[in-house]
Amino acid sequence: MPATSEIHTHNNCNEKENIKDNSPIEKSSFSLFCDERGYLNQVEYILQHGTRKGDRTGTGVVSVFGSQARYSLRDQFPLLTTKKVFWKAIGSTNAKELSEKGVKIWDANGSRDFLDKSGFTSREEGDLGPVYGFQWRHFGAEYKDMHTDYTGQGVDQLQKVIDTIKSNPEDRRIIMCAWNPKDLPLMALPPCHALCQFYVCDGELSCQLYQRSGDMGLGVPFNIASYALLTYMMAHITGLKPGDFVHTLGDAHVYVNHIEPLKVQLQREPRPFPKLKILRAVAHIDDFRAEDFEICDYNPHPTIKMQMAV
């Protein structure tokens, strides 16, 4: 697998000639939307070339369709440094639990007001419904509430992915999907990061996420860190090293009330990514605890406040 900072491409002008005489095809390398500079370039591109659109929240966005960035996980962890990012709490369906861990991104979508307006008048505040963690571990099970024990119900996609990485690492179907049309009406908000695929090569585990909708200012930095962490965890328990995280976005957008804060962020110089340490040997995905992870050498610029559009 090539280094993340190098995307190799054939010289198209000479390709036919090279094939004819069997001479080696020259490769050129160039940086394209890689690591933190790539994220900032994505934001800048959207601000310069995006289309002004309305949206579900009524806030308004500047949007482009189709964007991709790559983040190396080799000896670094892609926690953005041009602003401070909180990255914990993958997989919970309880917004209150996320909030207690310092992750405020879901607070508005789990609030009493939002749930009532969405028709979930009988649902407990903070219950997001059958969202990511539920779909990963219990796809197809009947959702009741966030307190129910769903052990043994539905398809455990996460465990199937782990088993396949171990038993058939060359499989091209190592996929986990959170988009369940049957359960969409029960969710506080349908999954933004809908599908991820894992790839094994040369002893490294890489992950590509397809995200149907990406809030570049507030949500995407959190998504990058979350799936990078997931890849680290999966690599750890399958005996592999972390490779790349490839982030593919459908509707990549900047909310209009985030434009000025993002302009501030674009003026900041990226610093080296921190490192992530897993502090003990963990054999099973369910055995990870929050205290098993340590972020080292994280030296971000100050937090930039952005309001969540609901």
CSV table of C-alpha atoms in Angstrom, one decimal:
chain,number,residue,atom,x,y,z
A,1,MET,CA,0.0,0.0,0.0
A,2,PRO,CA,1.5,3.4,-0.9
A,3,ALA,CA,2.0,6.0,1.7
A,4,THR,CA,-1.0,8.2,2.3
A,5,SER,CA,0.8,11.3,1.2
A,6,GLU,CA,1.4,9.8,-2.2
A,7,ILE,CA,-1.3,9.1,-4.7
A,8,HIS,CA,0.2,7.4,-7.7
A,9,THR,CA,-1.1,7.9,-11.2
A,10,HIS,CA,-0.1,6.8,-14.7
A,11,ASN,CA,1.1,9.3,-17.2
A,12,ASN,CA,-2.0,9.1,-19.5
A,13,CYS,CA,-0.3,10.8,-22.4
A,14,ASN,CA,2.3,8.1,-22.8
A,15,GLU,CA,0.3,5.1,-21.5
A,16,LYS,CA,-0.3,3.5,-24.9
A,17,GLU,CA,3.3,3.9,-26.0
A,18,ASN,CA,4.5,2.5,-22.7
A,19,ILE,CA,2.3,-0.5,-23.1
A,20,LYS,CA,3.5,-1.1,-26.6
A,21,ASP,CA,7.2,-1.3,-25.9
A,22,ASN,CA,6.8,-2.9,-22.4
A,23,SER,CA,8.9,-0.2,-20.8
A,24,PRO,CA,8.2,0.6,-17.1
A,25,ILE,CA,5.3,3.0,-16.6
A,26,GLU,CA,6.6,6.1,-14.9
A,27,LYS,CA,4.7,7.1,-11.8
A,28,SER,CA,4.3,10.6,-10.5
A,29,SER,CA,3.4,11.3,-6.9
A,30,PHE,CA,1.5,14.3,-5.6
A,31,SER,CA,-0.4,15.3,-2.5
A,32,LEU,CA,-4.1,15.3,-2.8
A,33,PHE,CA,-6.4,16.0,0.2
A,34,CYS,CA,-4.1,14.2,2.6
A,35,ASP,CA,-4.0,14.4,6.4
A,36,GLU,CA,-5.0,17.7,8.1
A,37,ARG,CA,-3.9,19.9,5.2
A,38,GLY,CA,-6.3,17.9,3.1
A,39,TYR,CA,-9.2,18.6,5.4
A,40,LEU,CA,-8.4,22.3,5.3
A,41,ASN,CA,-8.2,22.2,1.5
A,42,GLN,CA,-11.6,20.5,1.4
A,43,VAL,CA,-13.1,23.3,3.5
A,44,GLU,CA,-11.5,25.9,1.4
A,45,TYR,CA,-12.7,24.3,-1.8
A,46,ILE,CA,-16.2,24.2,-0.5
A,47,LEU,CA,-16.1,27.9,0.5
A,48,GLN,CA,-14.7,28.9,-2.9
A,49,HIS,CA,-16.6,26.5,-5.3
A,50,GLY,CA,-19.7,25.3,-3.3
A,51,THR,CA,-23.3,26.0,-4.1
A,52,ARG,CA,-25.5,27.9,-1.7
A,53,LYS,CA,-28.4,25.7,-0.8
A,54,GLY,CA,-31.2,25.3,1.7
A,55,ASP,CA,-31.2,22.4,4.1
A,56,ARG,CA,-33.3,20.5,6.6
A,57,THR,CA,-32.5,22.7,9.5
A,58,GLY,CA,-33.3,26.0,7.7
A,59,THR,CA,-29.8,27.3,8.5
A,60,GLY,CA,-28.5,27.2,4.9
A,61,VAL,CA,-25.3,25.6,3.6
A,62,VAL,CA,-22.5,25.9,1.0
A,63,SER,CA,-22.3,22.5,-0.5
A,64,VAL,CA,-20.4,20.3,-3.0
A,65,PHE,CA,-21.2,16.7,-4.0
A,66,GLY,CA,-18.4,14.1,-3.7
A,67,SER,CA,-15.1,14.7,-1.8
A,68,GLN,CA,-12.5,12.5,-0.4
A,69,ALA,CA,-9.5,12.8,1.9
A,70,ARG,CA,-6.9,10.3,3.2
A,71,TYR,CA,-5.4,10.1,6.7
A,72,SER,CA,-2.4,8.0,7.6
A,73,LEU,CA,-2.8,6.1,10.8
A,74,ARG,CA,0.9,5.0,10.7
A,75,ASP,CA,2.4,6.2,14.0
A,76,GLN,CA,0.0,9.1,14.2
A,77,PHE,CA,-3.7,9.7,15.0
A,78,PRO,CA,-5.7,12.2,12.9
A,79,LEU,CA,-7.1,14.4,15.6
A,80,LEU,CA,-7.2,17.9,14.0
A,81,THR,CA,-4.8,20.4,15.5
A,82,THR,CA,-6.2,23.6,14.0
A,83,LYS,CA,-8.8,23.4,16.7
A,84,LYS,CA,-9.3,21.2,19.7
A,85,VAL,CA,-11.4,18.1,19.0
A,86,PHE,CA,-13.2,15.7,21.3
A,87,TRP,CA,-13.2,12.1,20.0
A,88,LYS,CA,-14.6,9.7,22.6
A,89,ALA,CA,-17.8,7.7,22.8
A,90,ILE,CA,-18.2,5.6,19.7
A,91,GLY,CA,-21.3,3.4,19.5
A,92,SER,CA,-23.6,4.8,22.2
A,93,THR,CA,-27.3,5.5,21.5
A,94,ASN,CA,-27.6,7.6,24.6
A,95,ALA,CA,-27.0,11.3,24.0
A,96,LYS,CA,-26.8,12.0,27.7
A,97,GLU,CA,-24.0,9.4,28.1
A,98,LEU,CA,-22.2,11.1,25.2
A,99,SER,CA,-22.6,14.5,26.8
A,100,GLU,CA,-21.3,13.2,30.1
A,101,LYS,CA,-18.1,12.1,28.3
A,102,GLY,CA,-17.6,15.5,26.8
A,103,VAL,CA,-19.1,14.9,23.4
A,104,LYS,CA,-21.8,17.5,22.9
A,105,ILE,CA,-22.5,16.9,19.2
A,106,TRP,CA,-25.7,14.9,19.7
A,107,ASP,CA,-27.1,17.0,22.5
A,108,ALA,CA,-29.6,18.9,20.4
A,109,ASN,CA,-30.8,15.8,18.5
A,110,GLY,CA,-31.5,14.0,21.7
A,111,SER,CA,-33.2,16.9,23.5
A,112,ARG,CA,-36.8,16.7,24.6
A,113,ASP,CA,-37.8,19.5,22.2
A,114,PHE,CA,-36.2,17.8,19.2
A,115,LEU,CA,-37.6,14.4,20.0
A,116,ASP,CA,-41.1,15.9,20.4
A,117,LYS,CA,-40.9,17.8,17.2
A,118,SER,CA,-39.8,14.6,15.4
A,119,GLY,CA,-42.8,12.7,16.8
A,120,PHE,CA,-41.0,10.7,19.5
A,121,THR,CA,-43.1,12.1,22.3
A,122,SER,CA,-43.0,9.0,24.4
A,123,ARG,CA,-39.3,8.4,24.1
A,124,GLU,CA,-36.9,9.2,27.0
A,125,GLU,CA,-34.8,12.3,26.5
A,126,GLY,CA,-31.4,11.3,25.2
A,127,ASP,CA,-32.6,8.2,23.4
A,128,LEU,CA,-31.5,8.6,19.8
A,129,GLY,CA,-33.2,5.4,18.6
A,130,PRO,CA,-31.6,2.5,16.7
A,131,VAL,CA,-28.6,4.5,15.4
A,132,TYR,CA,-25.0,3.5,14.7
A,133,GLY,CA,-24.1,1.2,17.6
A,134,PHE,CA,-27.4,-0.6,17.5
A,135,GLN,CA,-27.1,-1.3,13.7
A,136,TRP,CA,-23.5,-2.4,14.0
A,137,ARG,CA,-24.3,-5.0,16.7
A,138,HIS,CA,-28.0,-5.9,16.3
A,139,PHE,CA,-28.9,-5.2,12.7
A,140,GLY,CA,-32.5,-6.4,12.1
A,141,ALA,CA,-33.5,-6.6,15.7
A,142,GLU,CA,-36.6,-4.8,16.9
A,143,TYR,CA,-35.7,-1.6,18.8
A,144,LYS,CA,-37.5,-0.8,22.0
A,145,ASP,CA,-35.5,1.7,23.9
A,146,MET,CA,-31.9,2.5,24.9
A,147,HIS,CA,-32.0,0.5,28.1
A,148,THR,CA,-33.1,-2.9,26.6
A,149,ASP,CA,-30.6,-5.7,26.5
A,150,TYR,CA,-30.4,-6.9,22.9
A,151,THR,CA,-27.8,-9.6,23.4
A,152,GLY,CA,-28.1,-12.3,20.7
A,153,GLN,CA,-30.6,-10.3,18.7
A,154,GLY,CA,-30.1,-9.3,15.1
A,155,VAL,CA,-26.9,-9.5,13.0
A,156,ASP,CA,-23.7,-8.6,14.8
A,157,GLN,CA,-22.0,-6.9,11.8
A,158,LEU,CA,-19.0,-5.8,13.9
A,159,GLN,CA,-18.1,-9.3,15.0
A,160,LYS,CA,-18.6,-10.6,11.5
A,161,VAL,CA,-16.2,-8.0,10.2
A,162,ILE,CA,-13.6,-9.0,12.8
A,163,ASP,CA,-14.0,-12.7,12.0
A,164,THR,CA,-13.6,-12.1,8.3
A,165,ILE,CA,-10.5,-10.0,8.8
A,166,LYS,CA,-8.9,-12.9,10.7
A,167,SER,CA,-10.1,-15.7,8.5
A,168,ASN,CA,-10.2,-14.2,5.0
A,169,PRO,CA,-8.3,-10.9,4.9
A,170,GLU,CA,-8.4,-10.7,1.1
A,171,ASP,CA,-12.2,-10.6,1.1
A,172,ARG,CA,-13.6,-7.6,-0.7
A,173,ARG,CA,-16.8,-7.7,1.3
A,174,ILE,CA,-15.6,-6.7,4.7
A,175,ILE,CA,-18.4,-4.1,5.2
A,176,MET,CA,-20.4,-2.7,8.0
A,177,CYS,CA,-23.6,-0.7,7.3
A,178,ALA,CA,-25.6,1.5,9.5
A,179,TRP,CA,-28.2,2.4,6.9
A,180,ASN,CA,-31.3,0.3,7.6
A,181,PRO,CA,-34.3,1.5,5.7
A,182,LYS,CA,-36.7,-0.4,8.0
A,183,ASP,CA,-35.4,1.5,11.1
A,184,LEU,CA,-35.0,5.0,9.6
A,185,PRO,CA,-38.3,6.2,10.9
A,186,LEU,CA,-37.3,5.3,14.5
A,187,MET,CA,-34.0,7.2,14.4
A,188,ALA,CA,-33.6,10.8,15.8
A,189,LEU,CA,-31.6,11.4,12.6
A,190,PRO,CA,-30.8,8.9,9.9
A,191,PRO,CA,-27.1,7.8,9.8
A,192,CYS,CA,-24.7,10.4,8.2
A,193,HIS,CA,-21.8,8.0,8.2
A,194,ALA,CA,-23.6,5.1,6.5
A,195,LEU,CA,-21.1,2.4,5.5
A,196,CYS,CA,-17.5,1.5,6.1
A,197,GLN,CA,-15.3,-1.1,4.4
A,198,PHE,CA,-12.1,-2.6,5.7
A,199,TYR,CA,-9.1,-3.6,3.7
A,200,VAL,CA,-6.0,-5.7,4.6
A,201,CYS,CA,-2.7,-5.4,2.8
A,202,ASP,CA,0.9,-6.0,3.9
A,203,GLY,CA,-0.1,-6.5,7.5
A,204,GLU,CA,-2.0,-3.3,7.7
A,205,LEU,CA,-5.7,-2.6,8.2
A,206,SER,CA,-7.3,0.3,6.5
A,207,CYS,CA,-10.8,1.6,6.6
A,208,GLN,CA,-12.9,3.6,4.1
A,209,LEU,CA,-16.0,5.4,5.3
A,210,TYR,CA,-18.8,6.5,3.0
A,211,GLN,CA,-20.6,9.4,4.6
A,212,ARG,CA,-23.8,10.6,2.9
A,213,SER,CA,-23.7,14.0,4.6
A,214,GLY,CA,-20.8,15.8,6.1
A,215,ASP,CA,-21.0,18.9,8.3
A,216,MET,CA,-17.4,20.0,7.7
A,217,GLY,CA,-17.2,22.4,10.6
A,218,LEU,CA,-18.6,20.5,13.5
A,219,GLY,CA,-19.3,16.9,12.6
A,220,VAL,CA,-16.5,15.8,10.2
A,221,PRO,CA,-13.5,16.3,12.6
A,222,PHE,CA,-15.4,14.1,15.1
A,223,ASN,CA,-16.1,11.5,12.4
A,224,ILE,CA,-12.5,11.4,11.3
A,225,ALA,CA,-11.3,10.7,14.9
A,226,SER,CA,-14.1,8.2,15.6
A,227,TYR,CA,-13.4,6.0,12.6
A,228,ALA,CA,-9.6,6.3,13.0
A,229,LEU,CA,-10.1,5.1,16.6
A,230,LEU,CA,-12.3,2.2,15.4
A,231,THR,CA,-9.6,1.2,12.9
A,232,TYR,CA,-7.0,1.2,15.6
A,233,MET,CA,-9.2,-1.0,17.8
A,234,MET,CA,-9.9,-3.4,15.0
A,235,ALA,CA,-6.2,-3.6,14.0
A,236,HIS,CA,-5.3,-4.3,17.6
A,237,ILE,CA,-7.6,-7.3,18.1
A,238,THR,CA,-6.8,-8.8,14.7
A,239,GLY,CA,-3.0,-8.6,15.0
A,240,LEU,CA,-2.6,-6.0,12.3
A,241,LYS,CA,-1.1,-2.5,12.2
A,242,PRO,CA,-3.2,0.6,11.4
A,243,GLY,CA,-2.9,1.7,7.7
A,244,ASP,CA,-5.1,4.4,6.2
A,245,PHE,CA,-8.4,6.0,6.9
A,246,VAL,CA,-10.1,7.1,3.7
A,247,HIS,CA,-13.0,9.4,4.2
A,248,THR,CA,-15.5,9.7,1.3
A,249,LEU,CA,-18.2,12.3,1.5
A,250,GLY,CA,-21.4,12.6,-0.5
A,251,ASP,CA,-22.9,16.0,0.4
A,252,ALA,CA,-20.0,17.8,1.9
A,253,HIS,CA,-21.2,21.1,3.3
A,254,VAL,CA,-20.4,24.1,5.4
A,255,TYR,CA,-23.3,25.7,7.4
A,256,VAL,CA,-23.5,29.4,6.8
A,257,ASN,CA,-23.1,30.2,10.5
A,258,HIS,CA,-19.8,28.2,10.4
A,259,ILE,CA,-18.2,30.2,7.6
A,260,GLU,CA,-16.5,32.8,9.7
A,261,PRO,CA,-15.3,30.3,12.4
A,262,LEU,CA,-13.9,28.1,9.6
A,263,LYS,CA,-12.1,31.1,8.1
A,264,VAL,CA,-10.3,31.5,11.4
A,265,GLN,CA,-9.4,27.9,11.4
A,266,LEU,CA,-8.0,28.1,7.9
A,267,GLN,CA,-5.6,30.7,9.0
A,268,ARG,CA,-4.0,28.4,11.5
A,269,GLU,CA,-1.0,26.3,10.7
A,270,PRO,CA,-1.5,22.6,11.3
A,271,ARG,CA,0.7,21.0,13.9
A,272,PRO,CA,1.9,17.3,14.0
A,273,PHE,CA,-0.8,14.9,14.7
A,274,PRO,CA,-0.7,13.2,18.1
A,275,LYS,CA,-0.1,9.6,18.7
A,276,LEU,CA,-2.6,7.1,20.1
A,277,LYS,CA,-1.5,4.4,22.5
A,278,ILE,CA,-3.5,1.3,23.5
A,279,LEU,CA,-2.3,0.7,27.0
A,280,ARG,CA,-3.0,-3.0,27.4
A,281,ALA,CA,-3.5,-6.2,25.3
A,282,VAL,CA,-7.2,-6.5,24.5
A,283,ALA,CA,-8.5,-9.7,22.8
A,284,HIS,CA,-12.2,-8.9,22.3
A,285,ILE,CA,-13.9,-5.8,20.9
A,286,ASP,CA,-16.3,-5.6,23.9
A,287,ASP,CA,-13.4,-5.6,26.4
A,288,PHE,CA,-12.1,-2.1,25.5
A,289,ARG,CA,-12.5,0.5,28.1
A,290,ALA,CA,-12.2,4.3,27.8
A,291,GLU,CA,-9.1,4.2,30.0
A,292,ASP,CA,-7.3,1.8,27.6
A,293,PHE,CA,-6.6,4.7,25.2
A,294,GLU,CA,-4.0,7.5,25.7
A,295,ILE,CA,-3.6,10.4,23.3
A,296,CYS,CA,0.1,11.6,23.4
A,297,ASP,CA,1.6,14.9,22.2
A,298,TYR,CA,-1.7,16.5,21.3
A,299,ASN,CA,-1.0,20.2,21.0
A,300,PRO,CA,-4.0,21.8,19.3
A,301,HIS,CA,-4.9,25.4,18.7
A,302,PRO,CA,-7.7,26.7,20.9
A,303,THR,CA,-11.3,25.5,20.6
A,304,ILE,CA,-13.4,27.2,17.9
A,305,LYS,CA,-17.1,27.4,19.0
A,306,MET,CA,-19.6,26.4,16.3
A,307,GLN,CA,-23.4,26.1,16.9
A,308,MET,CA,-25.0,22.8,15.8
A,309,ALA,CA,-27.7,23.2,13.2
A,310,VAL,CA,-30.9,21.3,14.2
